[in-house]
PDB file of C-alpha atoms in Angstrom:
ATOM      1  CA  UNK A   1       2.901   5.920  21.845  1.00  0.00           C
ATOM      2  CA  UNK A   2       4.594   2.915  22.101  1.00  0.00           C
ATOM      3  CA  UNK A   3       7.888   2.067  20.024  1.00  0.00           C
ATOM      4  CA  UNK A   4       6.929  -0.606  18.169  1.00  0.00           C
ATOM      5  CA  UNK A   5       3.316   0.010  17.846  1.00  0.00           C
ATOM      6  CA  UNK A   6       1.534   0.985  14.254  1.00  0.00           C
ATOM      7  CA  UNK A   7      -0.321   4.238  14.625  1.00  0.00           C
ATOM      8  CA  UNK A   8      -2.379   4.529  11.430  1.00  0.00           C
ATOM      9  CA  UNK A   9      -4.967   7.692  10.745  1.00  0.00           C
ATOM     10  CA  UNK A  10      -7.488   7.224   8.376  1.00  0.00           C
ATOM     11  CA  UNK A  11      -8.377  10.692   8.524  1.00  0.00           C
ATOM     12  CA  UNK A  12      -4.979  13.459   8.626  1.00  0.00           C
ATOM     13  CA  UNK A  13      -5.320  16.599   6.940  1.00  0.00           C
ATOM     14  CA  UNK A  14      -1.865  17.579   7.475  1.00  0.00           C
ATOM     15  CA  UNK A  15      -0.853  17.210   4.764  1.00  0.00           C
ATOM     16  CA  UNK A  16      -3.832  17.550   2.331  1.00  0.00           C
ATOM     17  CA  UNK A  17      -4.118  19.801  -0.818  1.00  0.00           C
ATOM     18  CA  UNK A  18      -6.585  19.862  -3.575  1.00  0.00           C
ATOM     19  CA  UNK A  19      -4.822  18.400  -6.597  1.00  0.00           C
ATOM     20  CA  UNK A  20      -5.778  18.006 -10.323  1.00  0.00           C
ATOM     21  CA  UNK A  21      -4.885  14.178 -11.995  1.00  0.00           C
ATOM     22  CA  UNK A  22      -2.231  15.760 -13.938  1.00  0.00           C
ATOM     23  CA  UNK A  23      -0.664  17.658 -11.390  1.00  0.00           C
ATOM     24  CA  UNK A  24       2.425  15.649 -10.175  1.00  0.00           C
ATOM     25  CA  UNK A  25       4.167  16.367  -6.604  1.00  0.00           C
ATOM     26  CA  UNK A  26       7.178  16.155  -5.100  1.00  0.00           C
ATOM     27  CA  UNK A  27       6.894  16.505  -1.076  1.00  0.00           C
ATOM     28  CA  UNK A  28       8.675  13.337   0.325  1.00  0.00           C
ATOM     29  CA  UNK A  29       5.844  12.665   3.209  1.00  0.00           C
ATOM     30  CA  UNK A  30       4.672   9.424   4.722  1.00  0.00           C
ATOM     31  CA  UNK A  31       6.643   6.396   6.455  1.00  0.00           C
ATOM     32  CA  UNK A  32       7.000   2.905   5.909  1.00  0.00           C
ATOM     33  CA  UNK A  33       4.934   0.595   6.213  1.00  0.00           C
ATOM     34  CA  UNK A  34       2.251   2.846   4.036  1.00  0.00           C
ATOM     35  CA  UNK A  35       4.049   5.266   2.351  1.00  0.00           C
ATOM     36  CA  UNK A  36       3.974   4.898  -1.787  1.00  0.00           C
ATOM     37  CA  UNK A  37       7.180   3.470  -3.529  1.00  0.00           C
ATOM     38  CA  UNK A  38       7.618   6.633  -5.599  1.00  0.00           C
ATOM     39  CA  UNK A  39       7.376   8.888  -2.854  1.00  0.00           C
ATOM     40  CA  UNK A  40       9.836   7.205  -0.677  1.00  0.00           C
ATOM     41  CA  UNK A  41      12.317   7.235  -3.257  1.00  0.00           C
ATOM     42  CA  UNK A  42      11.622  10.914  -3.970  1.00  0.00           C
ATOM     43  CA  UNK A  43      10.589  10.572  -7.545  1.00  0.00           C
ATOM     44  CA  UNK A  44       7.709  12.832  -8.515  1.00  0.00           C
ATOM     45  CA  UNK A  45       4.595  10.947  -7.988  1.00  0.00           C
ATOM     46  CA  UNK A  46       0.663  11.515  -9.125  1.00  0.00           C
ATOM     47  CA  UNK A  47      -0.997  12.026  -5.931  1.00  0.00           C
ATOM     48  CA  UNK A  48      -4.284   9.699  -6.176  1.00  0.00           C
ATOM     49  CA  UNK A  49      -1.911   6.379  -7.046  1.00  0.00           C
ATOM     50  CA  UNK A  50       0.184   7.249  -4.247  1.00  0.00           C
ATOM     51  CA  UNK A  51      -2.708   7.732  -1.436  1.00  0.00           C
ATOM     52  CA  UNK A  52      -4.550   4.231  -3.529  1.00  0.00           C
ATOM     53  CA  UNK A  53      -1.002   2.169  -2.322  1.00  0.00           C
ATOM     54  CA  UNK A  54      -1.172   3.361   1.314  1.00  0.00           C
ATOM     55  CA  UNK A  55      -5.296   2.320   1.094  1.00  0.00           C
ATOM     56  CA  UNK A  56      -3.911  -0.807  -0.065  1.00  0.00           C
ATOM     57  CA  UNK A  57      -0.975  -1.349   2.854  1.00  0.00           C
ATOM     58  CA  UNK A  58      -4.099  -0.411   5.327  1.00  0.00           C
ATOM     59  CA  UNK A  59      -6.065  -3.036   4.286  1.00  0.00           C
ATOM     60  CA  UNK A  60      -3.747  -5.484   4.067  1.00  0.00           C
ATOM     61  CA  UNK A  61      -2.464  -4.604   7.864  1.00  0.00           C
ATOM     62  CA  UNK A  62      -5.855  -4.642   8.523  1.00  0.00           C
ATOM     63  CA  UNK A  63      -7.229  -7.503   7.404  1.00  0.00           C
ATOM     64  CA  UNK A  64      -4.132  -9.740   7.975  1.00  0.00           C
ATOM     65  CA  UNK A  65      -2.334  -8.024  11.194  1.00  0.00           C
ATOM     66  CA  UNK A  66      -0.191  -5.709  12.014  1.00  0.00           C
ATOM     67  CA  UNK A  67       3.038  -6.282  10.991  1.00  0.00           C
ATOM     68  CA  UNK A  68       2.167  -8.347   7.760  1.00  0.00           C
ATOM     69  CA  UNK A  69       3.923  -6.185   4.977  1.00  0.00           C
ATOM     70  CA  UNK A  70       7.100  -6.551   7.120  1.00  0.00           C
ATOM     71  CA  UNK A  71       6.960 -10.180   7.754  1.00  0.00           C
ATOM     72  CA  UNK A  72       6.568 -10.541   3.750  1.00  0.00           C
ATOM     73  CA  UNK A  73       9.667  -7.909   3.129  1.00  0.00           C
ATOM     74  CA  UNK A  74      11.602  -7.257   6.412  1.00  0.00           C
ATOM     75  CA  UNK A  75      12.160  -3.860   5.673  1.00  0.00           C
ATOM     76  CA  UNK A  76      13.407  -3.032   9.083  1.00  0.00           C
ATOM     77  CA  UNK A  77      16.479  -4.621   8.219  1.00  0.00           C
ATOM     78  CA  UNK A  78      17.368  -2.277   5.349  1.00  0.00           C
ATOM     79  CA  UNK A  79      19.864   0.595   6.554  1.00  0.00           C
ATOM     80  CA  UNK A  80      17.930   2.916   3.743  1.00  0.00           C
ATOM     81  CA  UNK A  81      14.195   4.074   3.071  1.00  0.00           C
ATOM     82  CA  UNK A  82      15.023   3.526  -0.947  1.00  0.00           C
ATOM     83  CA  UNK A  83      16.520   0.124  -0.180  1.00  0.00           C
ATOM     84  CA  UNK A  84      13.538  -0.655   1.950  1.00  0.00           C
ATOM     85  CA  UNK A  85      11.351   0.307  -0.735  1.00  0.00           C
ATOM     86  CA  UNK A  86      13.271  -1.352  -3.841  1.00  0.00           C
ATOM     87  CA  UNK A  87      12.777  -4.561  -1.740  1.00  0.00           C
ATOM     88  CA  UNK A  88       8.745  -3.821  -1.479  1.00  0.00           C
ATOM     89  CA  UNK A  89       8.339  -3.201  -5.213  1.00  0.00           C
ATOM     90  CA  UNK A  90      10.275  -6.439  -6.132  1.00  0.00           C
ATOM     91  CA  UNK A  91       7.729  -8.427  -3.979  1.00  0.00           C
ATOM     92  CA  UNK A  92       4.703  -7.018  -5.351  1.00  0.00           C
ATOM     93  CA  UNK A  93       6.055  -7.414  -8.857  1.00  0.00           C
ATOM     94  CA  UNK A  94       6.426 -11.583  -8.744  1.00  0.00           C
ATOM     95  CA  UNK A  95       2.740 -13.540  -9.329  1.00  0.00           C
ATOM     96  CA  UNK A  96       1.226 -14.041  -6.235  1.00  0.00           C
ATOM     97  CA  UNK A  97       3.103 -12.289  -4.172  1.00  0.00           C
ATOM     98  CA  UNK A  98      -0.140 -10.981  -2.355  1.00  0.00           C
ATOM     99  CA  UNK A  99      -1.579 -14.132  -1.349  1.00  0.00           C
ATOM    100  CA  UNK A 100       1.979 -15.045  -0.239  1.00  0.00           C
ATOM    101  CA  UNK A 101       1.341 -11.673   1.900  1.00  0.00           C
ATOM    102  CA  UNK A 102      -1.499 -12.437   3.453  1.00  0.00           C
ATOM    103  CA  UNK A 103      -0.752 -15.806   4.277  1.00  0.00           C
ATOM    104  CA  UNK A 104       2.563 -14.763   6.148  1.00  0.00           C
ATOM    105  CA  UNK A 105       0.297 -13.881   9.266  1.00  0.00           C
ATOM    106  CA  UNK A 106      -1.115 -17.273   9.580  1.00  0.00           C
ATOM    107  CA  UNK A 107      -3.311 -18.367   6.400  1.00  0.00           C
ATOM    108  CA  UNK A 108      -5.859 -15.627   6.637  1.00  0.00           C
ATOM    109  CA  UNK A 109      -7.680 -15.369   2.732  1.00  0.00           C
ATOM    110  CA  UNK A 110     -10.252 -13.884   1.496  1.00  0.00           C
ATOM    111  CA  UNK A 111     -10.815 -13.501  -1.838  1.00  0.00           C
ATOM    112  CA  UNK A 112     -12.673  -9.903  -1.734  1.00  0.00           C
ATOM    113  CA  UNK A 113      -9.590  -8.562  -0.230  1.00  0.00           C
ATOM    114  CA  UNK A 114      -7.137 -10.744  -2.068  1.00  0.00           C
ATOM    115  CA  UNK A 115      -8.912  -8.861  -5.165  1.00  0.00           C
ATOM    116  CA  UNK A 116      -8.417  -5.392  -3.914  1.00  0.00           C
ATOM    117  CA  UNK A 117      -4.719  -5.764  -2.902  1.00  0.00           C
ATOM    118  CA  UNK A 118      -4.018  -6.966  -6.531  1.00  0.00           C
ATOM    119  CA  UNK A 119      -5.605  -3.906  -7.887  1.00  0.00           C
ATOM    120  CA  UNK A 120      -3.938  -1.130  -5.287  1.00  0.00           C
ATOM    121  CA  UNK A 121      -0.338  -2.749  -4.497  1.00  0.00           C
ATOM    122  CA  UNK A 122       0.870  -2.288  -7.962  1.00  0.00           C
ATOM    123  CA  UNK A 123       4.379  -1.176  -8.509  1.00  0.00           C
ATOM    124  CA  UNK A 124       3.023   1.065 -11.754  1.00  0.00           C
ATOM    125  CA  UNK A 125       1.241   3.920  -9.764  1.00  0.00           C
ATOM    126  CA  UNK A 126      -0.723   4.465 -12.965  1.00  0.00           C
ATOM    127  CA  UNK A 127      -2.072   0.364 -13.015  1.00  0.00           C
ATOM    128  CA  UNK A 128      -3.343   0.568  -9.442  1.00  0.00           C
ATOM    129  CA  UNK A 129      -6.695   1.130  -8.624  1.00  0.00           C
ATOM    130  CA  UNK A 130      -8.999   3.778  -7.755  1.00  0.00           C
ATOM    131  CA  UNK A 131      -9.955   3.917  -4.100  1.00  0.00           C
ATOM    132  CA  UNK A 132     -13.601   3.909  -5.138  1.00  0.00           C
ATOM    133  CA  UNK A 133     -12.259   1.000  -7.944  1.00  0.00           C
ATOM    134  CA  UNK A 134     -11.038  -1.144  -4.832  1.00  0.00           C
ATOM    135  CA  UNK A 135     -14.180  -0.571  -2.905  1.00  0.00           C
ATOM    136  CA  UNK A 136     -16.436  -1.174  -5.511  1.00  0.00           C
ATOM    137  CA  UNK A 137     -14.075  -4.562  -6.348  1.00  0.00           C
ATOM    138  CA  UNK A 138     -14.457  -5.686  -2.467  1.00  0.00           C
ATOM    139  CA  UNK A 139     -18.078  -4.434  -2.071  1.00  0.00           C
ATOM    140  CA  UNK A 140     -19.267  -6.620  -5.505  1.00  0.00           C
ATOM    141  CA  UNK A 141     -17.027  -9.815  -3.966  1.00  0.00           C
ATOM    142  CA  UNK A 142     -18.708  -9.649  -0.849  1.00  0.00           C
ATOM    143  CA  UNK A 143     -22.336  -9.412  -2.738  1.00  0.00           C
ATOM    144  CA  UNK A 144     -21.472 -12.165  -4.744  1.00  0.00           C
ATOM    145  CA  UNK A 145     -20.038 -14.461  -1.719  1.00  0.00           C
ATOM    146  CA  UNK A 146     -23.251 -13.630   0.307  1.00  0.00           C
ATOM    147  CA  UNK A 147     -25.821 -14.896  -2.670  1.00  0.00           C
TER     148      UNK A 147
END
């Protein structure tokens, strides 16, 4: 693998377990660029919102490019995973911070994606989205655009 490369699996069961909603964890897993605020900063955490902020870091790496959360925060430059993380959560939190995001890589929008990043890169894990939410949010968009 090479050192500066983004390896992203859609599909890991590693680390996978069979949760109820109300069942919080604690297991500090994941690494930045995707890993959930409240994970990385070892709080307990709600499984479901944690997984729907990493969707939303995929698809905004996706859709944009690779390397577009850290262009927005460079959070390479922060000695510490909580500093890195504080820094993250402050950007999401200001008004249009995710259009700022995914215009960092060179002006890419769409508003079907613009949409679900807005619902899953919340810095409440219990105001972002649903996975099948954000799909059903980007699947209607695209419906929409296409009549």
């Amino acid at each position: 693998m090479a050192r500066n490369r983004l390896v992203c699996r859609l599909i890991d069961f590693s680390m996978a377990a069979h949760v109820p909603d109300s069942s919080m964890r604690e297991t500090m897993c994941g690494s930045l660029p995707c890993v959930a605020p409240e994970t990385a900063l070892g709080e307990p955490y709600w499984p479901k919102p944690a997984d729907c902020w990493s969707l939303g870091v995929v698809l905004l790496e996706t859709a944009c490019g690779q390397g577009t959360l850290e262009l927005s925060v460079p959070w390479r430059r922060c000695a510490y995973l909580a500093q890195a993380m504080r820094e993250i959560l402050e950007f999401f939190a200001q008004a249009g911070s995710h259009a700022q995001a995914m215009a960092s890589m060179g002006g890419v929008y769409d508003g079907a994606v613009l949409a679900c990043l807005e619902a899953l890169l919340r810095p409440e894990p219990l105001r972002r989205a649903s996975a099948s939410d954000a799909v059903d949010v980007l699947s209607a968009r695209r419906v929409k655009a296409a009549r």
